[in-house]
């Protein structure tokens, strides 16, 4: 089971000083900043997923890449751009058309040839055909197909038609990347029908789209229906689905790969599951930057808060956390400092119990990943991109361990056992 990590130019600066919070004056972001596969050993994923809207943008809207980054990706190719040619890396690069970015449109905003130009121009190993996301899921419609919303059937049929055009253009142009079609549906039988038709067209690699919001039992029921028409040698990819507890079930139904940003993004987007351990997650300890907190800046500008006091309380939080890490102060002392700073910030949510649990467990001490070994307690501090992204890299490392463990577990879990 291969795991692809969607790229969004999430890198860290090796020169960042966690005490002074300064960077090297000689730092050049594109040259010096590092991807997760350059920080974590072994590499925490099997490949990267690069979306066209992230690189090229959409009509009337720019992507996340700067013009210089985009031009360099096209000029150098993906393997060199992402520094995959260093050492013995075997990571693959998969491209997709980012269907969720234009999901509200009547039809996709890219043509087949535009997407192929992107894949060939960036020298990707794998390319996903143009698709259009179906908006909903209702298994009961298998018993009453006449009640399927017309827009759902339109999007499924359009996706299959585009997949046929994509494969024809791939052959006509002599493309070097492996083509992947996308199957969309709204029920187990509709997904199965899409996969069957895509195989008839000639695809042996098929991605299943639109499954991110589905409950696990719905995904498993769809996979079960698909398996009945799955030809020998056909591989399936789950787009955006990360549920390692069911990875053996997924594999038994023919799934060979998946992608997701969840392990990374939970480091700084989730309210509580910020730091992964092998069997659980911990809350990261929030110490906002005085200059980076909008609410606090407004209070300072209005004269309601003395900026010097804010900086003193912020500094006290960081100093006590570092002292705690070397057993020079107690967890209670850290919590007191954070409570004082939070009061000034006007923070009403009390996380003291969760923070105490994190501090007493000291998960960064027992973690053997590169990040935790290099920066210690800084990884558990929720503050700024260089800490938060490194914690995301740590999560990817632990996620890879979880995936390996769950794949090798002796007995698969029962389908839908967790009801999510």
Short mmCIF file of C-alpha atoms in Angstrom, two decimals:
data_model
loop_
_atom_site.label_atom_id
_atom_site.label_comp_id
_atom_site.label_asym_id
_atom_site.label_seq_id
_atom_site.Cartn_x
_atom_site.Cartn_y
_atom_site.Cartn_z
CA UNK A 1 0.00 0.00 0.00
CA UNK A 2 1.63 3.23 -1.19
CA UNK A 3 1.02 6.62 0.45
CA UNK A 4 1.25 9.83 -1.62
CA UNK A 5 1.59 13.18 0.13
CA UNK A 6 -0.06 16.16 -1.64
CA UNK A 7 2.45 18.95 -2.21
CA UNK A 8 1.69 22.52 -1.23
CA UNK A 9 5.27 23.77 -0.96
CA UNK A 10 5.41 22.99 2.75
CA UNK A 11 9.07 23.26 3.67
CA UNK A 12 11.10 24.19 6.75
CA UNK A 13 14.15 26.38 7.17
CA UNK A 14 17.13 24.42 8.59
CA UNK A 15 18.75 27.68 9.71
CA UNK A 16 15.82 28.73 11.92
CA UNK A 17 16.96 29.43 15.50
CA UNK A 18 14.20 28.42 17.93
CA UNK A 19 15.49 30.59 20.78
CA UNK A 20 16.13 33.84 18.90
CA UNK A 21 13.54 33.01 16.22
CA UNK A 22 15.91 34.38 13.60
CA UNK A 23 16.94 32.97 10.25
CA UNK A 24 20.26 32.96 8.47
CA UNK A 25 20.78 36.15 6.47
CA UNK A 26 22.19 33.95 3.71
CA UNK A 27 19.09 31.77 3.45
CA UNK A 28 17.62 31.29 -0.02
CA UNK A 29 14.23 29.61 0.37
CA UNK A 30 14.27 27.56 -2.82
CA UNK A 31 17.84 26.44 -2.29
CA UNK A 32 17.98 25.93 1.46
CA UNK A 33 14.51 25.02 2.78
CA UNK A 34 13.77 21.31 3.09
CA UNK A 35 10.85 19.02 2.26
CA UNK A 36 9.69 16.29 4.62
CA UNK A 37 11.48 13.63 2.58
CA UNK A 38 14.73 15.53 3.13
CA UNK A 39 14.19 15.82 6.89
CA UNK A 40 12.60 12.52 7.92
CA UNK A 41 14.55 9.27 7.70
CA UNK A 42 13.33 7.02 6.25
CA UNK A 43 11.14 9.00 3.85
CA UNK A 44 7.61 9.09 5.33
CA UNK A 45 5.73 8.60 2.06
CA UNK A 46 6.08 6.75 -1.24
CA UNK A 47 5.44 9.69 -3.50
CA UNK A 48 4.15 13.22 -3.97
CA UNK A 49 0.82 14.31 -5.45
CA UNK A 50 1.05 17.64 -7.29
CA UNK A 51 -2.14 19.45 -8.27
CA UNK A 52 -2.33 21.67 -11.35
CA UNK A 53 -4.30 24.48 -9.59
CA UNK A 54 -1.59 24.66 -6.89
CA UNK A 55 1.08 25.20 -9.56
CA UNK A 56 -0.73 26.98 -12.41
CA UNK A 57 -3.76 28.42 -10.66
CA UNK A 58 -7.25 28.66 -12.16
CA UNK A 59 -8.57 31.15 -14.72
CA UNK A 60 -8.51 34.49 -12.92
CA UNK A 61 -6.75 33.13 -9.81
CA UNK A 62 -3.08 32.38 -9.15
CA UNK A 63 -1.79 29.18 -7.57
CA UNK A 64 0.36 28.76 -4.46
CA UNK A 65 3.56 28.62 -6.49
CA UNK A 66 5.31 31.87 -7.32
CA UNK A 67 6.05 32.56 -10.98
CA UNK A 68 9.70 31.68 -10.33
CA UNK A 69 8.79 28.36 -8.66
CA UNK A 70 6.41 27.45 -11.47
CA UNK A 71 8.94 28.24 -14.16
CA UNK A 72 11.63 26.24 -12.39
CA UNK A 73 9.34 23.21 -12.00
CA UNK A 74 8.64 23.21 -15.74
CA UNK A 75 12.28 23.87 -16.61
CA UNK A 76 13.89 21.29 -14.30
CA UNK A 77 11.15 18.67 -14.05
CA UNK A 78 9.58 17.30 -10.88
CA UNK A 79 12.36 14.94 -9.81
CA UNK A 80 14.97 17.68 -9.73
CA UNK A 81 12.60 20.38 -8.44
CA UNK A 82 11.58 18.26 -5.44
CA UNK A 83 15.16 17.02 -5.03
CA UNK A 84 14.20 13.40 -5.57
CA UNK A 85 17.39 12.68 -7.47
CA UNK A 86 19.48 12.99 -4.29
CA UNK A 87 20.67 9.76 -2.70
CA UNK A 88 18.65 6.62 -3.43
CA UNK A 89 15.13 8.09 -3.38
CA UNK A 90 12.52 6.05 -5.25
CA UNK A 91 9.64 8.46 -4.63
CA UNK A 92 7.17 8.82 -7.49
CA UNK A 93 5.40 12.02 -8.51
CA UNK A 94 1.71 11.90 -9.41
CA UNK A 95 -0.15 14.81 -10.99
CA UNK A 96 -3.86 15.60 -10.77
CA UNK A 97 -6.20 18.31 -12.02
CA UNK A 98 -7.51 19.41 -8.59
CA UNK A 99 -11.19 18.78 -9.26
CA UNK A 100 -12.27 20.07 -5.84
CA UNK A 101 -11.03 23.56 -6.75
CA UNK A 102 -13.66 23.87 -9.50
CA UNK A 103 -16.34 21.65 -7.98
CA UNK A 104 -18.94 24.46 -8.16
CA UNK A 105 -18.48 24.89 -11.91
CA UNK A 106 -20.74 23.19 -14.43
CA UNK A 107 -17.76 21.61 -16.17
CA UNK A 108 -14.01 21.30 -15.44
CA UNK A 109 -11.99 24.44 -16.05
CA UNK A 110 -9.15 22.59 -17.79
CA UNK A 111 -9.09 20.76 -21.10
CA UNK A 112 -7.58 17.30 -21.51
CA UNK A 113 -4.64 18.68 -23.49
CA UNK A 114 -3.94 21.41 -20.90
CA UNK A 115 -3.71 18.79 -18.16
CA UNK A 116 -1.50 16.52 -20.26
CA UNK A 117 0.74 19.52 -21.04
CA UNK A 118 1.12 20.01 -17.29
CA UNK A 119 2.02 16.37 -16.63
CA UNK A 120 4.44 16.12 -19.54
CA UNK A 121 5.94 19.56 -18.89
CA UNK A 122 6.68 18.67 -15.27
CA UNK A 123 7.85 15.14 -16.17
CA UNK A 124 5.55 13.38 -13.73
CA UNK A 125 5.59 9.61 -13.33
CA UNK A 126 1.81 9.28 -13.05
CA UNK A 127 -1.04 11.48 -14.31
CA UNK A 128 -4.71 11.45 -13.31
CA UNK A 129 -7.32 12.15 -15.99
CA UNK A 130 -9.58 15.21 -15.86
CA UNK A 131 -12.61 14.57 -13.64
CA UNK A 132 -15.66 16.26 -12.14
CA UNK A 133 -16.71 15.54 -8.56
CA UNK A 134 -20.18 14.14 -7.81
CA UNK A 135 -21.75 16.11 -4.97
CA UNK A 136 -23.42 13.44 -2.84
CA UNK A 137 -23.80 9.83 -1.77
CA UNK A 138 -26.97 7.81 -1.15
CA UNK A 139 -26.71 4.02 -1.20
CA UNK A 140 -30.52 3.75 -1.31
CA UNK A 141 -30.43 5.03 -4.89
CA UNK A 142 -29.17 1.61 -6.00
CA UNK A 143 -32.74 0.42 -5.51
CA UNK A 144 -34.27 3.40 -7.33
CA UNK A 145 -31.89 4.56 -10.09
CA UNK A 146 -34.56 6.75 -11.68
CA UNK A 147 -34.32 9.08 -8.67
CA UNK A 148 -30.61 9.85 -9.11
CA UNK A 149 -30.17 13.66 -9.48
CA UNK A 150 -29.43 14.52 -13.14
CA UNK A 151 -26.35 16.52 -12.16
CA UNK A 152 -24.81 13.44 -10.55
CA UNK A 153 -25.22 11.30 -13.65
CA UNK A 154 -23.98 14.18 -15.82
CA UNK A 155 -20.79 14.50 -13.78
CA UNK A 156 -20.15 10.76 -13.79
CA UNK A 157 -20.72 10.44 -17.53
CA UNK A 158 -18.60 13.53 -18.24
CA UNK A 159 -15.74 12.12 -16.14
CA UNK A 160 -15.84 8.82 -18.06
CA UNK A 161 -15.94 10.65 -21.40
CA UNK A 162 -12.99 12.82 -20.39
CA UNK A 163 -11.10 9.71 -19.26
CA UNK A 164 -11.59 8.18 -22.73
CA UNK A 165 -10.34 11.39 -24.37
CA UNK A 166 -7.41 11.51 -21.94
CA UNK A 167 -6.30 7.96 -22.75
CA UNK A 168 -6.64 8.56 -26.48
CA UNK A 169 -4.57 11.74 -26.26
CA UNK A 170 -2.01 9.96 -24.05
CA UNK A 171 -1.52 7.31 -26.75
CA UNK A 172 -1.57 9.79 -29.65
CA UNK A 173 1.04 12.03 -28.04
CA UNK A 174 3.25 9.16 -26.88
CA UNK A 175 3.21 10.36 -23.26
CA UNK A 176 5.68 8.84 -20.81
CA UNK A 177 3.61 9.05 -17.60
CA UNK A 178 1.27 6.25 -16.46
CA UNK A 179 -2.40 7.26 -17.01
CA UNK A 180 -4.95 6.96 -14.21
CA UNK A 181 -8.71 7.41 -14.62
CA UNK A 182 -11.11 8.62 -11.91
CA UNK A 183 -14.31 6.80 -10.96
CA UNK A 184 -17.05 8.89 -9.40
CA UNK A 185 -20.34 7.61 -8.04
CA UNK A 186 -23.10 8.14 -5.50
CA UNK A 187 -23.63 4.55 -4.33
CA UNK A 188 -21.86 1.16 -4.34
CA UNK A 189 -23.33 0.06 -7.69
CA UNK A 190 -22.72 3.40 -9.40
CA UNK A 191 -19.06 3.33 -8.37
CA UNK A 192 -18.79 -0.26 -9.60
CA UNK A 193 -20.38 0.68 -12.93
CA UNK A 194 -17.89 3.53 -13.40
CA UNK A 195 -14.92 1.29 -12.67
CA UNK A 196 -16.23 -1.37 -15.05
CA UNK A 197 -16.59 1.15 -17.86
CA UNK A 198 -13.14 2.65 -17.27
CA UNK A 199 -11.61 -0.81 -17.46
CA UNK A 200 -13.47 -1.39 -20.74
CA UNK A 201 -11.95 1.82 -22.10
CA UNK A 202 -8.52 0.44 -21.28
CA UNK A 203 -7.48 1.69 -17.84
CA UNK A 204 -5.64 -0.53 -15.39
CA UNK A 205 -5.09 2.18 -12.80
CA UNK A 206 -8.21 3.83 -11.41
CA UNK A 207 -8.58 6.45 -8.67
CA UNK A 208 -11.78 6.60 -6.63
CA UNK A 209 -12.91 10.20 -6.15
CA UNK A 210 -15.43 11.92 -3.92
CA UNK A 211 -14.96 9.52 -0.99
CA UNK A 212 -13.42 11.93 1.52
CA UNK A 213 -16.75 12.83 3.22
CA UNK A 214 -18.08 9.25 3.24
CA UNK A 215 -18.39 7.11 6.35
CA UNK A 216 -16.04 4.14 6.45
CA UNK A 217 -18.88 1.58 6.01
CA UNK A 218 -19.97 3.42 2.83
CA UNK A 219 -16.42 3.29 1.45
CA UNK A 220 -16.12 -0.40 2.28
CA UNK A 221 -19.50 -1.22 0.74
CA UNK A 222 -18.51 0.59 -2.44
CA UNK A 223 -15.19 -1.24 -2.58
CA UNK A 224 -17.00 -4.53 -2.07
CA UNK A 225 -19.28 -3.80 -5.04
CA UNK A 226 -16.34 -2.67 -7.19
CA UNK A 227 -14.37 -5.83 -6.44
CA UNK A 228 -17.00 -7.96 -8.22
CA UNK A 229 -16.10 -6.32 -11.54
CA UNK A 230 -12.43 -5.60 -10.87
CA UNK A 231 -10.19 -7.22 -13.46
CA UNK A 232 -6.96 -8.96 -12.49
CA UNK A 233 -4.11 -6.48 -12.49
CA UNK A 234 -6.27 -3.36 -12.07
CA UNK A 235 -4.96 -1.11 -9.29
CA UNK A 236 -7.08 1.35 -7.31
CA UNK A 237 -6.10 4.60 -5.61
CA UNK A 238 -8.20 6.30 -2.88
CA UNK A 239 -8.16 10.06 -3.36
CA UNK A 240 -7.86 11.89 -0.03
CA UNK A 241 -8.83 8.96 2.22
CA UNK A 242 -6.66 8.23 5.29
CA UNK A 243 -8.05 5.58 7.64
CA UNK A 244 -5.25 3.25 8.56
CA UNK A 245 -7.43 1.17 10.90
CA UNK A 246 -9.06 -0.23 7.76
CA UNK A 247 -6.01 -0.43 5.53
CA UNK A 248 -6.13 -4.24 5.41
CA UNK A 249 -9.77 -4.12 4.31
CA UNK A 250 -8.89 -1.57 1.62
CA UNK A 251 -6.02 -3.74 0.39
CA UNK A 252 -8.21 -6.84 0.28
CA UNK A 253 -10.60 -5.02 -2.07
CA UNK A 254 -7.84 -4.06 -4.51
CA UNK A 255 -6.68 -0.67 -3.21
CA UNK A 256 -2.94 -0.27 -3.75
CA UNK A 257 -2.40 3.42 -2.91
CA UNK A 258 -3.96 6.51 -1.36
CA UNK A 259 -3.15 10.15 -0.60
CA UNK A 260 -3.95 12.62 2.16
CA UNK A 261 -2.67 15.76 3.88
CA UNK A 262 -4.44 14.93 7.18
CA UNK A 263 -1.40 13.78 9.22
CA UNK A 264 0.46 16.96 8.26
CA UNK A 265 -2.39 19.45 8.59
CA UNK A 266 -3.58 18.15 11.95
CA UNK A 267 -0.34 19.47 13.41
CA UNK A 268 -1.65 23.03 13.14
CA UNK A 269 -5.28 22.86 12.00
CA UNK A 270 -6.79 20.46 14.52
CA UNK A 271 -8.03 21.64 17.91
CA UNK A 272 -6.54 18.72 19.84
CA UNK A 273 -4.88 15.98 17.76
CA UNK A 274 -1.74 17.94 16.90
CA UNK A 275 1.10 15.56 17.78
CA UNK A 276 0.95 11.89 16.77
CA UNK A 277 2.18 9.02 18.89
CA UNK A 278 1.87 5.46 17.64
CA UNK A 279 -1.36 4.70 19.55
CA UNK A 280 -2.79 8.14 20.29
CA UNK A 281 -2.40 11.89 19.73
CA UNK A 282 -1.56 14.85 21.97
CA UNK A 283 -2.50 18.51 22.11
CA UNK A 284 0.31 20.88 21.14
CA UNK A 285 0.95 23.72 23.57
CA UNK A 286 -0.07 27.08 22.16
CA UNK A 287 2.25 30.03 22.75
CA UNK A 288 1.15 32.65 20.20
CA UNK A 289 3.63 35.22 18.94
CA UNK A 290 2.95 38.70 20.28
CA UNK A 291 3.53 40.20 16.85
CA UNK A 292 1.55 37.50 15.12
CA UNK A 293 -1.67 37.54 17.17
CA UNK A 294 -4.29 39.78 15.54
CA UNK A 295 -6.40 40.12 18.69
CA UNK A 296 -3.39 41.10 20.80
CA UNK A 297 -2.08 43.57 18.22
CA UNK A 298 -5.46 45.29 18.22
CA UNK A 299 -5.40 45.55 22.01
CA UNK A 300 -1.88 46.96 21.95
CA UNK A 301 -2.84 49.50 19.26
CA UNK A 302 -5.88 50.53 21.32
CA UNK A 303 -3.75 50.99 24.44
CA UNK A 304 -5.62 48.23 26.30
CA UNK A 305 -2.50 46.07 26.64
CA UNK A 306 1.08 47.02 27.41
CA UNK A 307 3.21 45.42 24.71
CA UNK A 308 6.13 45.08 27.13
CA UNK A 309 3.99 43.03 29.52
CA UNK A 310 2.82 40.84 26.64
CA UNK A 311 6.39 40.15 25.56
CA UNK A 312 7.42 39.35 29.12
CA UNK A 313 4.61 36.81 29.57
CA UNK A 314 5.30 35.28 26.15
CA UNK A 315 8.99 34.91 27.02
CA UNK A 316 8.14 33.34 30.39
CA UNK A 317 6.06 30.62 28.67
CA UNK A 318 8.88 29.67 26.34
CA UNK A 319 11.54 29.76 29.06
CA UNK A 320 9.53 27.54 31.41
CA UNK A 321 8.80 25.04 28.66
CA UNK A 322 12.53 24.72 27.98
CA UNK A 323 13.30 24.45 31.69
CA UNK A 324 10.66 21.74 32.02
CA UNK A 325 12.36 19.82 29.22
CA UNK A 326 15.54 19.59 31.32
CA UNK A 327 13.66 18.98 34.60
CA UNK A 328 14.36 22.49 35.89
CA UNK A 329 10.71 23.33 36.62
CA UNK A 330 7.37 21.55 37.04
CA UNK A 331 4.48 21.07 34.65
CA UNK A 332 2.34 23.18 36.98
CA UNK A 333 4.78 26.06 36.63
CA UNK A 334 4.47 25.87 32.85
CA UNK A 335 0.68 25.80 33.05
CA UNK A 336 0.70 28.86 35.34
CA UNK A 337 2.80 30.83 32.85
CA UNK A 338 0.52 29.86 29.97
CA UNK A 339 -2.59 30.78 32.00
CA UNK A 340 -1.19 34.26 32.67
CA UNK A 341 -0.40 34.80 29.00
CA UNK A 342 -3.80 33.47 27.92
CA UNK A 343 -5.55 35.85 30.30
CA UNK A 344 -3.79 38.77 28.62
CA UNK A 345 -4.73 37.41 25.19
CA UNK A 346 -8.35 37.09 26.25
CA UNK A 347 -8.28 33.34 25.57
CA UNK A 348 -11.36 31.78 27.20
CA UNK A 349 -10.75 28.12 26.32
CA UNK A 350 -9.07 26.26 29.17
CA UNK A 351 -6.67 23.63 27.85
CA UNK A 352 -4.74 23.22 31.09
CA UNK A 353 -5.79 19.56 31.60
CA UNK A 354 -4.76 18.60 28.06
CA UNK A 355 -1.52 20.56 28.36
CA UNK A 356 -0.71 18.82 31.64
CA UNK A 357 -1.33 15.45 30.00
CA UNK A 358 1.02 16.34 27.14
CA UNK A 359 3.74 17.61 29.47
CA UNK A 360 3.58 14.65 31.83
CA UNK A 361 3.71 12.16 28.93
CA UNK A 362 6.70 13.94 27.29
CA UNK A 363 6.09 12.10 23.98
CA UNK A 364 8.90 13.95 22.18
CA UNK A 365 11.41 12.34 24.56
CA UNK A 366 10.62 8.80 23.44
CA UNK A 367 10.12 9.58 19.74
CA UNK A 368 12.99 8.54 17.49
CA UNK A 369 12.03 10.60 14.43
CA UNK A 370 14.56 13.07 13.07
CA UNK A 371 12.51 16.11 14.06
CA UNK A 372 12.05 15.18 17.72
CA UNK A 373 15.68 14.17 18.09
CA UNK A 374 16.84 17.49 16.62
CA UNK A 375 14.53 20.07 18.23
CA UNK A 376 13.15 18.36 21.35
CA UNK A 377 10.33 20.15 23.14
CA UNK A 378 10.11 22.82 20.41
CA UNK A 379 8.13 20.28 18.35
CA UNK A 380 5.24 20.36 20.83
CA UNK A 381 4.98 24.19 20.83
CA UNK A 382 2.14 25.45 18.61
CA UNK A 383 3.77 28.60 17.27
CA UNK A 384 4.85 29.72 13.80
CA UNK A 385 5.38 27.77 10.59
CA UNK A 386 8.83 26.38 11.36
CA UNK A 387 7.64 24.59 14.50
CA UNK A 388 4.20 23.67 13.19
CA UNK A 389 5.45 22.24 9.90
CA UNK A 390 8.16 20.25 11.66
CA UNK A 391 5.45 18.78 13.90
CA UNK A 392 3.58 17.94 10.69
CA UNK A 393 6.69 16.18 9.39
CA UNK A 394 6.84 14.23 12.66
CA UNK A 395 3.18 13.24 12.18
CA UNK A 396 3.98 11.94 8.70
CA UNK A 397 6.75 9.81 10.20
CA UNK A 398 4.43 8.32 12.82
CA UNK A 399 1.67 7.87 10.25
CA UNK A 400 4.06 5.79 8.15
CA UNK A 401 4.74 3.64 11.23
CA UNK A 402 1.01 3.23 11.86
CA UNK A 403 0.45 2.24 8.25
CA UNK A 404 3.20 -0.37 8.36
CA UNK A 405 1.89 -1.74 11.65
CA UNK A 406 -1.70 -1.95 10.49
CA UNK A 407 -0.76 -3.59 7.21
CA UNK A 408 1.17 -6.29 9.04
CA UNK A 409 -1.46 -6.86 11.75
CA UNK A 410 -2.50 -10.55 11.87
CA UNK A 411 -6.26 -10.01 11.70
CA UNK A 412 -8.12 -7.30 9.74
CA UNK A 413 -10.70 -5.27 11.62
CA UNK A 414 -14.36 -5.96 10.94
CA UNK A 415 -15.83 -3.80 8.21
CA UNK A 416 -17.19 -0.56 9.62
CA UNK A 417 -16.16 -1.50 13.15
CA UNK A 418 -15.49 2.07 14.21
CA UNK A 419 -18.60 3.47 12.52
CA UNK A 420 -16.84 6.55 11.18
#
